[in-house]
Amino acid sequence: MKKQIPLIITFIAGMVMVLQFFIPHRPFSDLQQLFNSWFLIITVFAMILGLGNLLKVHTKRLQRKPKGWWYSIVLLAGFAIMFIAGMVWGIERGTFFDFLFWNVHLPMSSMMFALLAFFVASASYRAFRARTPEATLLLISAILVMIGRVPLGNYIWDKLPLVSDWIMSYPNMAGQRAIMIGIALGIVSTSLRIILGIERTYLSGK
Amino acid sequence: MIETLGIWIAALLTLCILSFLYKDNPFYKFAEHLFVGVSAAYWAVYSYFNILLPNLIQPLFGQGQFLLIIPLVLGIMMIMRLFPKVGWMSRWPLAFIVGSYSGYHLITYLQSNAVEQVRATLVPFVQIESWKNLFTGPGVITFLNAIAIPVVIVGVITGIIYFFFSKEHKGVFGGLARIGVWFLMIAFGASFGYTVMARISLLIGRMYFLLHNWLHLI
């Protein structure tokens, strides 16, 4: 029962989603809308599960007090303040939640991603040592795309931005398209395996 | 007053994260943990107001759509994962998510990422207009435009050949796969360059905030 029922649920949910593409009429169209709405609701609960786990881990850290335990207080306090602000005073413009979003969440989020610029720079130093013809191609392509998109590129050669656009629109697109087709075929075969119950690793690997 | 306070908080937190460039330090760790906590709460509140409230709570308790008890029960079963003794119950909602996601993406990916991409690649190999432009006004750009479509067709076919692992990459097949690798490398290089530009743009945005909004230097 612990294994058979989940397999039946997977089969029914998957088949309904597949069939509604081929039979876009009742009852499949209604079922698809219903399942979409259920899917959204359950994914929120999956997120709550993740939050529960996060809070559990950091509460345990407070009890055990390992090195740097007080950072867990920062995390839990940050969570509590933002959560209470949203649930008590709402999320409209001008609320305390909105203030925290613009002045705490957004600056940190942008800076975290901006920080990656430095790591990408150090990674590119390692990657851009052209040891093989393939690495040289990667190097040339990346440099042309980067230089072609800043004023310096136009200053060096006025056709460089056009060359950069050409690389993005044709050879890059060809490579991306090959990858996309490969991924799509992989997803189709994996999805079929899951719906038919051949692939069961999502059920705790059993 | 409130606006100034907000700018100061944002600036100090930005500096805390920037301090990681020196080395991992308590200021960065403080900002990192605060970011995780605040982000988790932000998405929790956002999901409540934008998904749970309009799709579950209002229709179920306000309009009496009792069929919604099913996803509510499945959702609660999902949370049971936190308790090892009844953790197996989370398999049911998980099965629903995996099944519907697989069914939905089986067709959409086949349609948009396979069939449509193949269709977009099946175009005339020679574009007469581009070649006319090349002969009337020879130049680098007109040449690149003339070979654009053959480049795409050859790139896609050889790229797919590279991903075909059921046959050993030897002889003609191996040569074609090698050309495919070149196209993939160009694609990776272009994506890499594009990513770097996006990150630098974000960094410029943060630096502008510090120097303009906070310090009023520029």
PDB file of N, CA, C and O in Angstrom, chain B residues 27-67:
ATOM      1  N   PHE B  27      30.810  39.542   9.600  1.00  0.00           N
ATOM      2  CA  PHE B  27      29.838  40.466   8.984  1.00  0.00           C
ATOM      3  C   PHE B  27      29.117  39.779   7.817  1.00  0.00           C
ATOM      4  O   PHE B  27      27.914  39.892   7.658  1.00  0.00           O
ATOM      5  N   TYR B  28      29.924  39.060   7.011  1.00  0.00           N
ATOM      6  CA  TYR B  28      29.323  38.348   5.877  1.00  0.00           C
ATOM      7  C   TYR B  28      28.382  37.254   6.382  1.00  0.00           C
ATOM      8  O   TYR B  28      27.263  37.107   5.887  1.00  0.00           O
ATOM      9  N   LYS B  29      28.851  36.520   7.397  1.00  0.00           N
ATOM     10  CA  LYS B  29      28.017  35.423   7.922  1.00  0.00           C
ATOM     11  C   LYS B  29      26.708  35.952   8.493  1.00  0.00           C
ATOM     12  O   LYS B  29      25.656  35.327   8.355  1.00  0.00           O
ATOM     13  N   PHE B  30      26.803  37.100   9.138  1.00  0.00           N
ATOM     14  CA  PHE B  30      25.590  37.731   9.677  1.00  0.00           C
ATOM     15  C   PHE B  30      24.606  38.024   8.542  1.00  0.00           C
ATOM     16  O   PHE B  30      23.433  37.643   8.598  1.00  0.00           O
ATOM     17  N   ALA B  31      25.118  38.693   7.498  1.00  0.00           N
ATOM     18  CA  ALA B  31      24.256  39.059   6.363  1.00  0.00           C
ATOM     19  C   ALA B  31      23.727  37.813   5.655  1.00  0.00           C
ATOM     20  O   ALA B  31      22.566  37.765   5.241  1.00  0.00           O
ATOM     21  N   GLU B  32      24.566  36.813   5.528  1.00  0.00           N
ATOM     22  CA  GLU B  32      24.184  35.564   4.848  1.00  0.00           C
ATOM     23  C   GLU B  32      23.015  34.886   5.570  1.00  0.00           C
ATOM     24  O   GLU B  32      22.014  34.506   4.949  1.00  0.00           O
ATOM     25  N   HIS B  33      23.130  34.766   6.911  1.00  0.00           N
ATOM     26  CA  HIS B  33      22.067  34.117   7.679  1.00  0.00           C
ATOM     27  C   HIS B  33      20.793  34.960   7.682  1.00  0.00           C
ATOM     28  O   HIS B  33      19.689  34.418   7.596  1.00  0.00           O
ATOM     29  N   LEU B  34      20.988  36.272   7.755  1.00  0.00           N
ATOM     30  CA  LEU B  34      19.823  37.158   7.724  1.00  0.00           C
ATOM     31  C   LEU B  34      19.106  37.022   6.370  1.00  0.00           C
ATOM     32  O   LEU B  34      17.874  36.959   6.301  1.00  0.00           O
ATOM     33  N   PHE B  35      19.887  36.924   5.318  1.00  0.00           N
ATOM     34  CA  PHE B  35      19.327  36.803   3.966  1.00  0.00           C
ATOM     35  C   PHE B  35      18.506  35.514   3.833  1.00  0.00           C
ATOM     36  O   PHE B  35      17.386  35.539   3.299  1.00  0.00           O
ATOM     37  N   VAL B  36      19.054  34.424   4.362  1.00  0.00           N
ATOM     38  CA  VAL B  36      18.331  33.139   4.274  1.00  0.00           C
ATOM     39  C   VAL B  36      17.001  33.228   5.033  1.00  0.00           C
ATOM     40  O   VAL B  36      15.941  32.847   4.510  1.00  0.00           O
ATOM     41  N   GLY B  37      17.054  33.769   6.260  1.00  0.00           N
ATOM     42  CA  GLY B  37      15.844  33.873   7.080  1.00  0.00           C
ATOM     43  C   GLY B  37      14.797  34.767   6.441  1.00  0.00           C
ATOM     44  O   GLY B  37      13.632  34.395   6.323  1.00  0.00           O
ATOM     45  N   VAL B  38      15.243  35.943   5.986  1.00  0.00           N
ATOM     46  CA  VAL B  38      14.314  36.918   5.393  1.00  0.00           C
ATOM     47  C   VAL B  38      13.733  36.380   4.081  1.00  0.00           C
ATOM     48  O   VAL B  38      12.531  36.511   3.827  1.00  0.00           O
ATOM     49  N   SER B  39      14.576  35.740   3.259  1.00  0.00           N
ATOM     50  CA  SER B  39      14.093  35.172   1.981  1.00  0.00           C
ATOM     51  C   SER B  39      13.061  34.087   2.222  1.00  0.00           C
ATOM     52  O   SER B  39      12.033  34.045   1.536  1.00  0.00           O
ATOM     53  N   ALA B  40      13.345  33.221   3.199  1.00  0.00           N
ATOM     54  CA  ALA B  40      12.407  32.126   3.501  1.00  0.00           C
ATOM     55  C   ALA B  40      11.058  32.707   3.912  1.00  0.00           C
ATOM     56  O   ALA B  40      10.004  32.262   3.435  1.00  0.00           O
ATOM     57  N   ALA B  41      11.101  33.720   4.786  1.00  0.00           N
ATOM     58  CA  ALA B  41       9.845  34.327   5.243  1.00  0.00           C
ATOM     59  C   ALA B  41       9.152  35.058   4.091  1.00  0.00           C
ATOM     60  O   ALA B  41       7.928  35.003   3.970  1.00  0.00           O
ATOM     61  N   TYR B  42       9.940  35.715   3.244  1.00  0.00           N
ATOM     62  CA  TYR B  42       9.348  36.454   2.114  1.00  0.00           C
ATOM     63  C   TYR B  42       8.557  35.505   1.223  1.00  0.00           C
ATOM     64  O   TYR B  42       7.397  35.767   0.896  1.00  0.00           O
ATOM     65  N   TRP B  43       9.168  34.366   0.857  1.00  0.00           N
ATOM     66  CA  TRP B  43       8.482  33.427  -0.041  1.00  0.00           C
ATOM     67  C   TRP B  43       7.299  32.745   0.640  1.00  0.00           C
ATOM     68  O   TRP B  43       6.302  32.418  -0.005  1.00  0.00           O
ATOM     69  N   ALA B  44       7.428  32.540   1.971  1.00  0.00           N
ATOM     70  CA  ALA B  44       6.311  31.931   2.713  1.00  0.00           C
ATOM     71  C   ALA B  44       5.102  32.870   2.674  1.00  0.00           C
ATOM     72  O   ALA B  44       3.982  32.448   2.359  1.00  0.00           O
ATOM     73  N   VAL B  45       5.342  34.146   2.989  1.00  0.00           N
ATOM     74  CA  VAL B  45       4.247  35.129   3.025  1.00  0.00           C
ATOM     75  C   VAL B  45       3.688  35.336   1.613  1.00  0.00           C
ATOM     76  O   VAL B  45       2.475  35.382   1.411  1.00  0.00           O
ATOM     77  N   TYR B  46       4.589  35.437   0.651  1.00  0.00           N
ATOM     78  CA  TYR B  46       4.178  35.636  -0.751  1.00  0.00           C
ATOM     79  C   TYR B  46       3.284  34.474  -1.214  1.00  0.00           C
ATOM     80  O   TYR B  46       2.231  34.684  -1.815  1.00  0.00           O
ATOM     81  N   SER B  47       3.717  33.243  -0.907  1.00  0.00           N
ATOM     82  CA  SER B  47       2.938  32.070  -1.330  1.00  0.00           C
ATOM     83  C   SER B  47       1.588  32.029  -0.630  1.00  0.00           C
ATOM     84  O   SER B  47       0.591  31.614  -1.223  1.00  0.00           O
ATOM     85  N   TYR B  48       1.558  32.462   0.644  1.00  0.00           N
ATOM     86  CA  TYR B  48       0.287  32.454   1.368  1.00  0.00           C
ATOM     87  C   TYR B  48      -0.713  33.403   0.698  1.00  0.00           C
ATOM     88  O   TYR B  48      -1.832  33.011   0.398  1.00  0.00           O
ATOM     89  N   PHE B  49      -0.273  34.635   0.449  1.00  0.00           N
ATOM     90  CA  PHE B  49      -1.194  35.634  -0.093  1.00  0.00           C
ATOM     91  C   PHE B  49      -1.526  35.410  -1.569  1.00  0.00           C
ATOM     92  O   PHE B  49      -2.610  35.764  -2.011  1.00  0.00           O
ATOM     93  N   ASN B  50      -0.608  34.845  -2.323  1.00  0.00           N
ATOM     94  CA  ASN B  50      -0.831  34.720  -3.770  1.00  0.00           C
ATOM     95  C   ASN B  50      -1.279  33.336  -4.231  1.00  0.00           C
ATOM     96  O   ASN B  50      -1.803  33.204  -5.334  1.00  0.00           O
ATOM     97  N   ILE B  51      -1.045  32.307  -3.412  1.00  0.00           N
ATOM     98  CA  ILE B  51      -1.453  30.957  -3.833  1.00  0.00           C
ATOM     99  C   ILE B  51      -2.467  30.349  -2.858  1.00  0.00           C
ATOM    100  O   ILE B  51      -3.580  30.006  -3.247  1.00  0.00           O
ATOM    101  N   LEU B  52      -2.064  30.236  -1.586  1.00  0.00           N
ATOM    102  CA  LEU B  52      -2.950  29.544  -0.631  1.00  0.00           C
ATOM    103  C   LEU B  52      -4.269  30.285  -0.412  1.00  0.00           C
ATOM    104  O   LEU B  52      -5.331  29.667  -0.423  1.00  0.00           O
ATOM    105  N   LEU B  53      -4.194  31.591  -0.218  1.00  0.00           N
ATOM    106  CA  LEU B  53      -5.406  32.364   0.080  1.00  0.00           C
ATOM    107  C   LEU B  53      -6.416  32.317  -1.078  1.00  0.00           C
ATOM    108  O   LEU B  53      -7.577  31.933  -0.868  1.00  0.00           O
ATOM    109  N   PRO B  54      -6.004  32.660  -2.318  1.00  0.00           N
ATOM    110  CA  PRO B  54      -7.013  32.647  -3.405  1.00  0.00           C
ATOM    111  C   PRO B  54      -7.376  31.256  -3.927  1.00  0.00           C
ATOM    112  O   PRO B  54      -8.465  31.073  -4.457  1.00  0.00           O
ATOM    113  N   ASN B  55      -6.486  30.283  -3.789  1.00  0.00           N
ATOM    114  CA  ASN B  55      -6.748  28.951  -4.368  1.00  0.00           C
ATOM    115  C   ASN B  55      -7.264  27.918  -3.375  1.00  0.00           C
ATOM    116  O   ASN B  55      -7.822  26.912  -3.788  1.00  0.00           O
ATOM    117  N   LEU B  56      -7.013  28.149  -2.076  1.00  0.00           N
ATOM    118  CA  LEU B  56      -7.437  27.136  -1.100  1.00  0.00           C
ATOM    119  C   LEU B  56      -8.337  27.719  -0.010  1.00  0.00           C
ATOM    120  O   LEU B  56      -9.489  27.309   0.115  1.00  0.00           O
ATOM    121  N   ILE B  57      -7.814  28.672   0.725  1.00  0.00           N
ATOM    122  CA  ILE B  57      -8.534  29.136   1.926  1.00  0.00           C
ATOM    123  C   ILE B  57      -9.864  29.813   1.578  1.00  0.00           C
ATOM    124  O   ILE B  57     -10.907  29.447   2.119  1.00  0.00           O
ATOM    125  N   GLN B  58      -9.839  30.783   0.665  1.00  0.00           N
ATOM    126  CA  GLN B  58     -11.096  31.484   0.317  1.00  0.00           C
ATOM    127  C   GLN B  58     -12.120  30.557  -0.350  1.00  0.00           C
ATOM    128  O   GLN B  58     -13.283  30.524   0.064  1.00  0.00           O
ATOM    129  N   PRO B  59     -11.720  29.754  -1.378  1.00  0.00           N
ATOM    130  CA  PRO B  59     -12.728  28.867  -2.001  1.00  0.00           C
ATOM    131  C   PRO B  59     -13.245  27.778  -1.057  1.00  0.00           C
ATOM    132  O   PRO B  59     -14.437  27.458  -1.093  1.00  0.00           O
ATOM    133  N   LEU B  60     -12.374  27.264  -0.194  1.00  0.00           N
ATOM    134  CA  LEU B  60     -12.789  26.163   0.679  1.00  0.00           C
ATOM    135  C   LEU B  60     -13.665  26.663   1.833  1.00  0.00           C
ATOM    136  O   LEU B  60     -14.763  26.148   2.046  1.00  0.00           O
ATOM    137  N   PHE B  61     -13.182  27.677   2.548  1.00  0.00           N
ATOM    138  CA  PHE B  61     -13.912  28.129   3.735  1.00  0.00           C
ATOM    139  C   PHE B  61     -14.922  29.244   3.432  1.00  0.00           C
ATOM    140  O   PHE B  61     -15.884  29.428   4.168  1.00  0.00           O
ATOM    141  N   GLY B  62     -14.703  29.964   2.323  1.00  0.00           N
ATOM    142  CA  GLY B  62     -15.618  31.061   2.004  1.00  0.00           C
ATOM    143  C   GLY B  62     -16.712  30.643   1.038  1.00  0.00           C
ATOM    144  O   GLY B  62     -17.862  31.046   1.187  1.00  0.00           O
ATOM    145  N   GLN B  63     -16.362  29.826   0.038  1.00  0.00           N
ATOM    146  CA  GLN B  63     -17.353  29.457  -0.983  1.00  0.00           C
ATOM    147  C   GLN B  63     -17.827  28.001  -0.882  1.00  0.00           C
ATOM    148  O   GLN B  63     -18.635  27.556  -1.681  1.00  0.00           O
ATOM    149  N   GLY B  64     -17.247  27.279   0.060  1.00  0.00           N
ATOM    150  CA  GLY B  64     -17.685  25.890   0.284  1.00  0.00           C
ATOM    151  C   GLY B  64     -17.331  24.916  -0.821  1.00  0.00           C
ATOM    152  O   GLY B  64     -18.095  24.000  -1.123  1.00  0.00           O
ATOM    153  N   GLN B  65     -16.176  25.132  -1.463  1.00  0.00           N
ATOM    154  CA  GLN B  65     -15.725  24.168  -2.491  1.00  0.00           C
ATOM    155  C   GLN B  65     -14.993  23.014  -1.787  1.00  0.00           C
ATOM    156  O   GLN B  65     -13.768  23.042  -1.643  1.00  0.00           O
ATOM    157  N   PHE B  66     -15.778  22.035  -1.345  1.00  0.00           N
ATOM    158  CA  PHE B  66     -15.227  21.014  -0.458  1.00  0.00           C
ATOM    159  C   PHE B  66     -14.281  20.022  -1.140  1.00  0.00           C
ATOM    160  O   PHE B  66     -13.594  19.261  -0.479  1.00  0.00           O
ATOM    161  N   LEU B  67     -14.246  20.054  -2.475  1.00  0.00           N
ATOM    162  CA  LEU B  67     -13.312  19.178  -3.190  1.00  0.00           C
ATOM    163  C   LEU B  67     -11.853  19.555  -2.859  1.00  0.00           C
ATOM    164  O   LEU B  67     -10.940  18.741  -2.960  1.00  0.00           O
TER     165      LEU B  67
END
